[in-house]
Short mmCIF file of C-alpha atoms in Angstrom, two decimals:
data_model
loop_
_atom_site.label_atom_id
_atom_site.label_comp_id
_atom_site.label_asym_id
_atom_site.label_seq_id
_atom_site.Cartn_x
_atom_site.Cartn_y
_atom_site.Cartn_z
CA UNK A 1 38.01 -48.48 19.12
CA UNK A 2 38.11 -48.72 22.93
CA UNK A 3 34.93 -47.87 24.80
CA UNK A 4 35.08 -44.53 26.50
CA UNK A 5 34.49 -44.43 30.25
CA UNK A 6 31.86 -41.69 30.65
CA UNK A 7 32.32 -41.55 34.45
CA UNK A 8 35.27 -39.15 34.20
CA UNK A 9 33.93 -36.90 31.39
CA UNK A 10 32.01 -34.49 33.61
CA UNK A 11 32.95 -32.21 36.50
CA UNK A 12 33.08 -33.87 39.92
CA UNK A 13 33.74 -31.87 43.03
CA UNK A 14 37.04 -32.80 44.75
CA UNK A 15 35.14 -32.28 48.03
CA UNK A 16 33.33 -35.48 47.05
CA UNK A 17 36.07 -37.49 45.38
CA UNK A 18 39.05 -36.54 47.61
CA UNK A 19 38.28 -34.79 50.88
CA UNK A 20 34.99 -34.83 52.75
CA UNK A 21 33.49 -37.72 54.70
CA UNK A 22 30.69 -39.95 53.29
CA UNK A 23 28.47 -38.90 56.17
CA UNK A 24 28.80 -35.15 55.37
CA UNK A 25 28.41 -35.80 51.68
CA UNK A 26 25.18 -37.64 52.26
CA UNK A 27 23.67 -34.73 54.13
CA UNK A 28 24.08 -32.61 50.93
CA UNK A 29 23.00 -35.36 48.57
CA UNK A 30 19.93 -35.40 46.34
CA UNK A 31 18.68 -38.47 48.03
CA UNK A 32 18.71 -36.87 51.50
CA UNK A 33 17.38 -33.57 50.31
CA UNK A 34 14.36 -34.94 48.36
CA UNK A 35 13.50 -37.65 50.83
CA UNK A 36 13.46 -34.89 53.46
CA UNK A 37 11.02 -33.02 51.32
CA UNK A 38 8.74 -35.99 51.35
CA UNK A 39 9.10 -36.37 55.15
CA UNK A 40 8.12 -32.68 55.56
CA UNK A 41 5.02 -33.23 53.34
CA UNK A 42 4.07 -36.15 55.63
CA UNK A 43 4.60 -34.05 58.79
CA UNK A 44 2.49 -31.28 57.35
CA UNK A 45 -0.30 -33.76 56.48
CA UNK A 46 -0.17 -35.28 60.00
CA UNK A 47 -0.44 -31.91 61.67
CA UNK A 48 -3.24 -30.72 59.37
CA UNK A 49 -5.17 -33.91 59.96
CA UNK A 50 -4.69 -33.56 63.75
CA UNK A 51 -6.16 -30.06 63.51
CA UNK A 52 -9.26 -31.16 61.63
CA UNK A 53 -8.57 -31.11 57.88
CA UNK A 54 -9.95 -33.95 55.77
CA UNK A 55 -6.88 -36.08 55.52
CA UNK A 56 -6.93 -39.88 56.16
CA UNK A 57 -4.50 -42.29 57.78
CA UNK A 58 -4.48 -44.27 54.54
CA UNK A 59 -3.16 -41.22 52.63
CA UNK A 60 -0.40 -40.69 55.22
CA UNK A 61 0.54 -44.40 55.10
CA UNK A 62 0.78 -44.28 51.38
CA UNK A 63 3.13 -41.32 51.49
CA UNK A 64 5.27 -43.01 54.13
CA UNK A 65 5.75 -46.01 51.97
CA UNK A 66 7.47 -43.95 49.27
CA UNK A 67 9.75 -41.64 51.27
CA UNK A 68 13.01 -43.09 49.91
CA UNK A 69 12.12 -44.54 46.51
CA UNK A 70 12.52 -41.29 44.48
CA UNK A 71 12.33 -41.60 40.66
CA UNK A 72 15.09 -39.06 39.85
CA UNK A 73 14.73 -39.41 36.08
CA UNK A 74 11.02 -38.78 36.21
CA UNK A 75 11.67 -35.73 38.44
CA UNK A 76 14.25 -34.42 36.00
CA UNK A 77 11.81 -34.82 33.07
CA UNK A 78 9.10 -33.05 35.04
CA UNK A 79 11.39 -30.17 35.94
CA UNK A 80 12.48 -29.77 32.30
CA UNK A 81 8.83 -29.26 31.45
CA UNK A 82 7.81 -27.03 34.48
CA UNK A 83 11.10 -25.26 35.22
CA UNK A 84 10.15 -25.70 38.86
CA UNK A 85 11.98 -28.21 41.07
CA UNK A 86 9.49 -28.38 43.87
CA UNK A 87 6.45 -28.90 41.58
CA UNK A 88 8.37 -31.52 39.64
CA UNK A 89 8.86 -33.53 42.91
CA UNK A 90 5.24 -32.87 43.95
CA UNK A 91 4.03 -34.38 40.64
CA UNK A 92 6.32 -37.43 40.89
CA UNK A 93 5.38 -38.05 44.47
CA UNK A 94 1.70 -37.73 43.64
CA UNK A 95 2.00 -40.31 40.83
CA UNK A 96 3.49 -42.70 43.39
CA UNK A 97 0.85 -41.84 45.91
CA UNK A 98 -2.49 -41.42 43.95
CA UNK A 99 -4.59 -41.62 47.04
CA UNK A 100 -2.59 -38.89 48.76
CA UNK A 101 -2.14 -36.78 45.71
CA UNK A 102 -4.90 -34.24 46.52
CA UNK A 103 -3.31 -33.34 49.90
CA UNK A 104 0.40 -33.33 49.16
CA UNK A 105 1.94 -29.86 49.74
CA UNK A 106 -1.52 -28.61 50.93
CA UNK A 107 -1.37 -24.91 51.70
CA UNK A 108 2.39 -24.79 51.40
CA UNK A 109 4.83 -22.77 49.30
CA UNK A 110 8.05 -24.12 47.88
CA UNK A 111 10.08 -22.72 50.76
CA UNK A 112 8.15 -24.96 53.12
CA UNK A 113 10.19 -27.89 51.89
CA UNK A 114 13.18 -25.95 50.56
CA UNK A 115 13.99 -23.80 53.54
CA UNK A 116 12.93 -26.30 56.19
CA UNK A 117 15.07 -28.96 54.61
CA UNK A 118 18.02 -26.62 54.53
CA UNK A 119 17.51 -25.88 58.18
CA UNK A 120 17.37 -29.57 59.02
CA UNK A 121 20.56 -30.18 56.99
CA UNK A 122 22.36 -27.25 58.70
CA UNK A 123 21.44 -28.61 62.12
CA UNK A 124 22.63 -32.16 61.27
CA UNK A 125 25.78 -30.79 59.63
CA UNK A 126 26.65 -28.83 62.77
CA UNK A 127 25.95 -31.94 64.84
CA UNK A 128 28.51 -33.76 62.71
CA UNK A 129 31.15 -31.08 62.76
CA UNK A 130 31.18 -30.28 66.47
CA UNK A 131 32.30 -33.70 67.79
CA UNK A 132 35.05 -33.75 65.13
CA UNK A 133 36.22 -30.32 66.26
CA UNK A 134 36.23 -31.30 69.86
CA UNK A 135 38.13 -34.44 68.84
CA UNK A 136 40.88 -32.25 67.46
CA UNK A 137 40.85 -30.10 70.58
CA UNK A 138 41.17 -33.23 72.77
CA UNK A 139 44.11 -34.64 70.81
CA UNK A 140 45.89 -31.34 70.76
CA UNK A 141 45.35 -30.95 74.52
CA UNK A 142 47.09 -34.29 75.11
CA UNK A 143 50.00 -33.18 72.90
CA UNK A 144 50.16 -29.83 74.80
CA UNK A 145 50.30 -31.59 78.19
CA UNK A 146 52.95 -34.03 76.90
CA UNK A 147 55.19 -31.25 75.75
CA UNK A 148 54.13 -28.54 78.23
CA UNK A 149 57.66 -28.01 79.62
CA UNK A 150 59.81 -28.71 76.46
CA UNK A 151 61.53 -25.32 75.80
CA UNK A 152 61.51 -24.00 72.19
CA UNK A 153 62.29 -20.76 70.56
CA UNK A 154 59.38 -18.35 70.61
CA UNK A 155 59.07 -16.05 67.60
CA UNK A 156 57.62 -12.55 67.20
CA UNK A 157 57.83 -10.91 63.77
CA UNK A 158 59.09 -14.31 62.65
CA UNK A 159 62.31 -13.41 64.54
CA UNK A 160 63.58 -15.35 67.51
CA UNK A 161 62.25 -13.90 70.72
CA UNK A 162 62.04 -15.23 74.28
CA UNK A 163 61.65 -18.93 74.79
CA UNK A 164 58.24 -20.56 75.11
CA UNK A 165 57.39 -24.32 75.24
CA UNK A 166 56.06 -26.69 72.56
CA UNK A 167 53.01 -27.33 74.63
CA UNK A 168 52.33 -23.64 75.31
CA UNK A 169 52.49 -22.85 71.58
CA UNK A 170 50.00 -25.69 70.91
CA UNK A 171 47.68 -24.26 73.59
CA UNK A 172 47.40 -21.08 71.45
CA UNK A 173 46.01 -23.14 68.57
CA UNK A 174 43.59 -24.88 70.96
CA UNK A 175 42.33 -21.54 72.33
CA UNK A 176 41.27 -20.43 68.94
CA UNK A 177 39.61 -23.82 68.26
CA UNK A 178 37.69 -23.42 71.52
CA UNK A 179 36.39 -20.14 70.28
CA UNK A 180 35.29 -21.80 67.06
CA UNK A 181 33.50 -24.56 69.06
CA UNK A 182 31.62 -21.95 70.96
CA UNK A 183 30.56 -20.09 67.84
CA UNK A 184 29.40 -23.20 66.00
CA UNK A 185 27.64 -24.52 69.14
CA UNK A 186 25.80 -21.19 69.45
CA UNK A 187 24.79 -21.40 65.79
CA UNK A 188 23.40 -24.87 66.38
CA UNK A 189 21.64 -24.03 69.60
CA UNK A 190 20.09 -20.82 68.18
CA UNK A 191 18.97 -22.45 65.00
CA UNK A 192 15.16 -22.48 64.52
CA UNK A 193 12.70 -23.93 62.06
CA UNK A 194 11.03 -21.89 59.36
CA UNK A 195 7.76 -23.73 60.01
CA UNK A 196 4.66 -23.11 57.90
CA UNK A 197 4.51 -19.53 56.88
CA UNK A 198 3.10 -19.35 53.33
CA UNK A 199 4.17 -17.40 50.26
CA UNK A 200 5.17 -14.12 51.89
CA UNK A 201 5.36 -15.31 55.42
CA UNK A 202 1.93 -14.13 56.41
CA UNK A 203 0.31 -17.69 56.71
CA UNK A 204 -2.61 -16.46 54.63
CA UNK A 205 -3.04 -19.80 52.71
CA UNK A 206 -3.24 -21.70 56.03
CA UNK A 207 -5.66 -19.17 57.51
CA UNK A 208 -7.90 -19.96 54.52
CA UNK A 209 -7.55 -23.69 55.08
CA UNK A 210 -8.61 -23.40 58.63
CA UNK A 211 -11.51 -21.01 57.91
CA UNK A 212 -9.89 -18.02 59.60
CA UNK A 213 -8.99 -19.89 62.76
CA UNK A 214 -5.75 -18.15 63.74
CA UNK A 215 -5.16 -20.31 66.79
CA UNK A 216 -5.17 -23.44 64.66
CA UNK A 217 -2.67 -21.96 62.18
CA UNK A 218 -0.37 -21.08 65.05
CA UNK A 219 -0.89 -24.62 66.45
CA UNK A 220 0.02 -26.03 63.02
CA UNK A 221 3.30 -24.06 62.95
CA UNK A 222 4.17 -25.34 66.43
CA UNK A 223 3.17 -28.93 65.70
CA UNK A 224 5.15 -29.26 62.46
CA UNK A 225 8.14 -27.64 64.19
CA UNK A 226 8.06 -30.19 66.97
CA UNK A 227 7.57 -33.09 64.65
CA UNK A 228 10.62 -31.99 62.67
CA UNK A 229 12.75 -32.09 65.82
CA UNK A 230 13.06 -28.38 66.52
CA UNK A 231 12.03 -26.61 69.75
CA UNK A 232 11.41 -23.22 68.19
CA UNK A 233 10.49 -21.62 64.82
CA UNK A 234 11.24 -18.18 63.53
CA UNK A 235 8.33 -16.01 64.56
CA UNK A 236 8.49 -13.89 61.45
CA UNK A 237 9.80 -14.72 57.92
CA UNK A 238 9.35 -13.47 54.49
CA UNK A 239 9.01 -16.12 51.85
CA UNK A 240 12.23 -17.56 53.23
CA UNK A 241 13.91 -17.58 56.61
CA UNK A 242 16.28 -14.73 56.86
CA UNK A 243 19.48 -15.36 55.01
CA UNK A 244 21.17 -13.83 58.08
CA UNK A 245 20.99 -17.29 59.52
CA UNK A 246 23.11 -18.58 56.67
CA UNK A 247 25.55 -15.68 57.15
CA UNK A 248 26.01 -16.44 60.86
CA UNK A 249 26.78 -20.02 60.22
CA UNK A 250 29.07 -19.57 57.25
CA UNK A 251 30.86 -16.80 59.15
CA UNK A 252 31.49 -19.15 61.96
CA UNK A 253 32.86 -21.71 59.47
CA UNK A 254 34.96 -19.02 57.86
CA UNK A 255 36.35 -18.18 61.23
CA UNK A 256 37.17 -21.81 61.78
CA UNK A 257 38.95 -21.65 58.43
CA UNK A 258 41.12 -18.81 59.69
CA UNK A 259 42.02 -20.80 62.79
CA UNK A 260 42.92 -23.86 60.68
CA UNK A 261 45.01 -21.80 58.34
CA UNK A 262 46.96 -20.14 61.16
CA UNK A 263 47.64 -23.44 62.88
CA UNK A 264 48.65 -25.33 59.80
CA UNK A 265 50.84 -22.47 58.64
CA UNK A 266 52.62 -22.68 61.94
CA UNK A 267 53.10 -26.42 61.42
CA UNK A 268 54.51 -25.78 57.95
CA UNK A 269 56.95 -23.25 59.34
CA UNK A 270 58.09 -25.65 62.13
CA UNK A 271 58.40 -28.47 59.57
CA UNK A 272 60.78 -26.39 57.52
CA UNK A 273 62.88 -25.88 60.69
CA UNK A 274 62.72 -29.67 61.20
CA UNK A 275 61.43 -29.18 64.77
CA UNK A 276 58.01 -30.71 64.29
CA UNK A 277 56.45 -32.82 61.57
CA UNK A 278 53.01 -33.98 60.69
CA UNK A 279 52.52 -37.79 60.14
CA UNK A 280 54.42 -39.23 57.11
CA UNK A 281 53.33 -42.61 55.90
CA UNK A 282 55.89 -45.31 55.09
CA UNK A 283 55.09 -45.37 51.38
CA UNK A 284 54.32 -41.65 51.06
CA UNK A 285 56.32 -39.66 48.40
CA UNK A 286 57.17 -36.10 49.15
CA UNK A 287 58.35 -35.07 45.68
CA UNK A 288 58.50 -36.60 42.28
CA UNK A 289 61.99 -35.12 41.71
CA UNK A 290 63.47 -35.00 45.26
CA UNK A 291 63.04 -38.38 47.01
CA UNK A 292 64.31 -37.03 50.33
CA UNK A 293 61.56 -34.51 50.81
CA UNK A 294 58.86 -34.86 53.48
CA UNK A 295 56.37 -32.20 52.38
CA UNK A 296 53.71 -31.19 54.95
CA UNK A 297 50.93 -32.13 52.49
CA UNK A 298 48.20 -32.54 55.14
CA UNK A 299 48.87 -29.03 56.53
CA UNK A 300 48.98 -27.67 53.02
CA UNK A 301 45.65 -29.32 52.19
CA UNK A 302 44.12 -27.70 55.28
CA UNK A 303 45.34 -24.31 54.39
CA UNK A 304 44.04 -24.67 50.77
CA UNK A 305 40.60 -25.69 51.97
CA UNK A 306 40.57 -23.15 54.78
CA UNK A 307 41.19 -20.28 52.35
CA UNK A 308 38.09 -21.47 50.42
CA UNK A 309 36.07 -21.52 53.60
CA UNK A 310 37.20 -17.90 54.44
CA UNK A 311 36.11 -16.67 50.96
CA UNK A 312 32.65 -18.12 51.30
CA UNK A 313 31.79 -15.66 54.08
CA UNK A 314 31.56 -12.89 51.46
CA UNK A 315 29.07 -14.94 49.40
CA UNK A 316 26.78 -15.40 52.32
CA UNK A 317 26.97 -11.71 53.25
CA UNK A 318 26.22 -10.60 49.71
CA UNK A 319 23.33 -13.00 49.42
CA UNK A 320 21.70 -11.58 52.47
CA UNK A 321 22.29 -8.02 51.24
CA UNK A 322 20.41 -8.55 47.97
CA UNK A 323 17.25 -10.27 49.34
CA UNK A 324 14.94 -7.52 48.20
CA UNK A 325 11.75 -7.14 50.24
CA UNK A 326 10.27 -10.57 51.02
CA UNK A 327 12.90 -12.52 48.91
CA UNK A 328 14.49 -12.85 45.47
CA UNK A 329 15.52 -16.07 43.77
CA UNK A 330 19.14 -15.01 43.14
CA UNK A 331 19.98 -16.67 46.45
CA UNK A 332 19.22 -20.14 45.22
CA UNK A 333 22.11 -21.08 42.96
CA UNK A 334 24.59 -19.34 45.26
CA UNK A 335 23.33 -21.11 48.36
CA UNK A 336 23.57 -24.49 46.68
CA UNK A 337 27.31 -23.89 46.39
CA UNK A 338 28.07 -21.85 49.47
CA UNK A 339 26.32 -23.89 52.13
CA UNK A 340 27.42 -27.29 50.92
CA UNK A 341 31.01 -26.24 50.19
CA UNK A 342 31.36 -24.49 53.52
CA UNK A 343 30.42 -27.63 55.47
CA UNK A 344 32.15 -30.09 53.18
CA UNK A 345 35.37 -28.00 53.35
CA UNK A 346 35.12 -27.72 57.17
CA UNK A 347 34.52 -31.45 57.40
CA UNK A 348 37.58 -32.20 55.24
CA UNK A 349 39.76 -29.83 57.29
CA UNK A 350 38.71 -31.40 60.62
CA UNK A 351 39.24 -34.96 59.33
CA UNK A 352 42.71 -33.97 58.15
CA UNK A 353 43.48 -32.08 61.39
CA UNK A 354 42.45 -35.11 63.47
CA UNK A 355 44.85 -37.17 61.45
CA UNK A 356 47.62 -34.58 61.99
CA UNK A 357 47.00 -34.17 65.71
CA UNK A 358 47.19 -37.82 66.39
CA UNK A 359 50.59 -38.19 64.80
CA UNK A 360 52.57 -35.05 65.39
CA UNK A 361 56.32 -35.80 65.67
CA UNK A 362 58.60 -33.58 67.78
CA UNK A 363 62.44 -33.52 67.34
CA UNK A 364 63.76 -32.32 70.74
CA UNK A 365 67.43 -32.45 69.62
CA UNK A 366 66.78 -30.13 66.69
CA UNK A 367 64.86 -27.80 68.95
CA UNK A 368 67.74 -27.89 71.43
CA UNK A 369 70.25 -27.06 68.68
CA UNK A 370 68.15 -24.16 67.43
CA UNK A 371 67.82 -22.84 71.00
CA UNK A 372 71.68 -23.02 71.40
CA UNK A 373 72.07 -20.66 68.49
CA UNK A 374 69.99 -17.95 70.11
CA UNK A 375 69.91 -18.52 73.87
CA UNK A 376 73.38 -17.01 74.56
CA UNK A 377 72.09 -13.66 73.29
CA UNK A 378 68.92 -13.97 75.27
CA UNK A 379 70.82 -14.81 78.43
CA UNK A 380 72.90 -11.62 78.46
CA UNK A 381 70.61 -9.77 80.84
CA UNK A 382 70.78 -12.67 83.24
CA UNK A 383 74.58 -12.68 83.00
CA UNK A 384 74.66 -8.93 83.76
CA UNK A 385 72.39 -9.43 86.79
CA UNK A 386 74.59 -12.24 88.11
CA UNK A 387 77.74 -10.06 87.75
CA UNK A 388 76.11 -7.23 89.57
CA UNK A 389 75.15 -9.53 92.41
CA UNK A 390 78.78 -10.69 92.45
CA UNK A 391 79.93 -7.07 92.94
CA UNK A 392 80.41 -5.97 89.33
CA UNK A 393 79.48 -2.59 87.76
CA UNK A 394 76.42 -2.94 85.54
CA UNK A 395 77.67 -0.45 82.87
CA UNK A 396 81.05 -2.05 82.58
CA UNK A 397 79.43 -5.53 82.36
CA UNK A 398 76.97 -4.27 79.76
CA UNK A 399 79.78 -2.91 77.54
CA UNK A 400 81.74 -6.17 77.87
CA UNK A 401 78.67 -8.21 76.90
CA UNK A 402 77.85 -5.86 74.02
CA UNK A 403 81.35 -6.27 72.47
CA UNK A 404 81.41 -10.06 72.94
CA UNK A 405 77.84 -10.38 71.54
CA UNK A 406 78.83 -8.49 68.33
CA UNK A 407 81.86 -10.67 67.90
CA UNK A 408 79.77 -13.81 68.33
CA UNK A 409 77.16 -12.47 65.95
CA UNK A 410 79.76 -11.86 63.31
CA UNK A 411 80.77 -15.52 63.61
CA UNK A 412 77.17 -16.58 63.04
CA UNK A 413 76.21 -14.16 60.24
CA UNK A 414 79.45 -13.57 58.38
CA UNK A 415 81.16 -16.98 58.76
CA UNK A 416 78.25 -19.31 59.24
CA UNK A 417 79.69 -20.70 62.44
CA UNK A 418 77.90 -21.66 65.67
CA UNK A 419 77.11 -19.02 68.34
CA UNK A 420 80.24 -18.95 70.54
CA UNK A 421 79.22 -16.21 72.93
CA UNK A 422 79.33 -18.53 75.98
CA UNK A 423 82.88 -19.68 75.08
CA UNK A 424 83.85 -15.95 74.79
CA UNK A 425 82.43 -15.23 78.25
CA UNK A 426 84.17 -18.19 79.75
CA UNK A 427 87.50 -17.06 78.21
CA UNK A 428 87.25 -13.46 79.60
CA UNK A 429 88.70 -13.16 83.11
CA UNK A 430 86.23 -10.39 83.95
CA UNK A 431 83.47 -13.03 84.25
CA UNK A 432 85.41 -15.36 86.49
CA UNK A 433 83.07 -14.66 89.60
CA UNK A 434 80.11 -16.25 87.81
CA UNK A 435 81.57 -19.02 85.73
CA UNK A 436 80.22 -21.61 88.17
CA UNK A 437 76.71 -20.24 87.55
CA UNK A 438 76.71 -20.22 83.78
CA UNK A 439 75.12 -23.67 83.56
CA UNK A 440 72.07 -22.64 85.49
CA UNK A 441 72.01 -19.18 83.90
CA UNK A 442 71.87 -20.93 80.46
CA UNK A 443 69.32 -23.61 81.32
CA UNK A 444 66.47 -23.12 78.76
CA UNK A 445 63.77 -24.04 81.30
CA UNK A 446 64.60 -20.98 83.33
CA UNK A 447 63.53 -18.83 80.32
CA UNK A 448 60.03 -20.19 79.83
CA UNK A 449 58.37 -18.50 82.72
CA UNK A 450 55.00 -20.07 83.76
CA UNK A 451 54.42 -21.69 80.31
CA UNK A 452 54.18 -25.23 81.62
CA UNK A 453 51.81 -24.16 84.48
CA UNK A 454 49.71 -22.12 82.08
CA UNK A 455 49.18 -25.32 79.89
CA UNK A 456 48.06 -27.35 82.84
CA UNK A 457 45.66 -24.63 84.04
CA UNK A 458 44.31 -24.02 80.56
CA UNK A 459 43.65 -27.65 79.85
CA UNK A 460 42.07 -28.39 83.25
CA UNK A 461 39.92 -25.21 83.36
CA UNK A 462 39.03 -24.57 79.76
CA UNK A 463 39.58 -27.55 77.57
CA UNK A 464 38.46 -30.50 79.74
CA UNK A 465 34.98 -29.05 80.50
CA UNK A 466 34.26 -28.67 76.74
CA UNK A 467 35.48 -32.19 76.04
CA UNK A 468 33.26 -33.50 78.86
CA UNK A 469 30.28 -31.69 77.43
CA UNK A 470 30.33 -33.95 74.37
CA UNK A 471 31.05 -37.17 76.28
CA UNK A 472 31.28 -40.24 74.08
CA UNK A 473 30.21 -38.29 71.00
CA UNK A 474 33.73 -36.90 70.61
CA UNK A 475 35.40 -38.19 67.43
CA UNK A 476 38.83 -39.52 68.40
CA UNK A 477 39.50 -42.12 65.73
CA UNK A 478 41.11 -40.79 62.62
CA UNK A 479 39.82 -42.21 59.40
CA UNK A 480 42.20 -43.13 56.63
CA UNK A 481 42.73 -40.02 54.65
CA UNK A 482 41.69 -40.01 50.94
CA UNK A 483 44.25 -39.16 48.34
#
């Protein structure tokens, strides 16, 4: 009997196997989480020693030697006995560091490592996402500038409306992404450290350690915060930092999800009209049954992940809402899912969007043909104005145009023919005074208003300053997408 491969017999998140980057996955890995716990215990010990507690350099050096070499099997066995993840890791770390064992986790509660680690991860995750988001913005801005004056049909109510340009439409996507950048940057810049607060946030255990010296306890909070790389800590907490922090961040990510969904839905609609396509690899298969198909799978993937991001906002809101008094533990399992999946989904979306934005394909001839089917109807007001200037009666001209438009519309809708309104106008002697002007009257670029100028102004005034803010941190190289 063939040996069974056990690797594929348990659940594995597609965010890990298919979508998110290795860098973002590492941030939410057990290795990173528990090694960060150990780093925090070391920072706490260093700060306590500096403030006079009986902790030696040898104890600190011993802990520093074992930051990364975590015995996960031993920790799992301990947790099975204690039903407490933090104490399981305290015991395992203490066995590796017998000299330091008496001072590991001194005065702290579980949330010292749990919450502070989460805050460090959230900060790092935002630092990873923002340059990718700005990379997408930068690529789309280049696309918008390239096609700033290419006329295309605008749509309202998903019905043909006045013309816009391909670049101007792209600028609408960029504007939403800029709002997402601002929201996520604000989340990162406003993020604080929980610090050392004790079991209900009162710092009572630390006040005992320092014999009632309140100034030293405050200094301990400040020192550990600085050592951890934060400028500020939350002045008041319960046992945990407020889950409002999670809600603000997940809400910003959910908002990014809405932006991504809107943009990628537009791309899917335009792909169905054959006006614009996302990249399509030479060996890519669009359909198992229809070899000719070029499905917009990247945009569809983004929409799928974006919908998941949007739903996670409700999780974060409900978790905040049920944190009774100083905290309840029913946040724990939910946050393990919500925070990681929000960031991993956002990371996957931005990686895919970067790939899309670097390879968008425009088909001007198809766009031109689609315009030709609608522009004659849109130009009727201009035709009327030209006839009036040539001495015609507006009401008479309006009636003439109305009749010819209905006749041309019947050819399109009832007989599936091309829009022949212009030919009908040319054939009617009434319009003889303006026949020489019809070419300019029907030039699509005369129907796009200030669209091209708006794109230039928008990119120069709003996009470029944000791109410059990130300098060489902007992610511009698209990685090979996973399956």
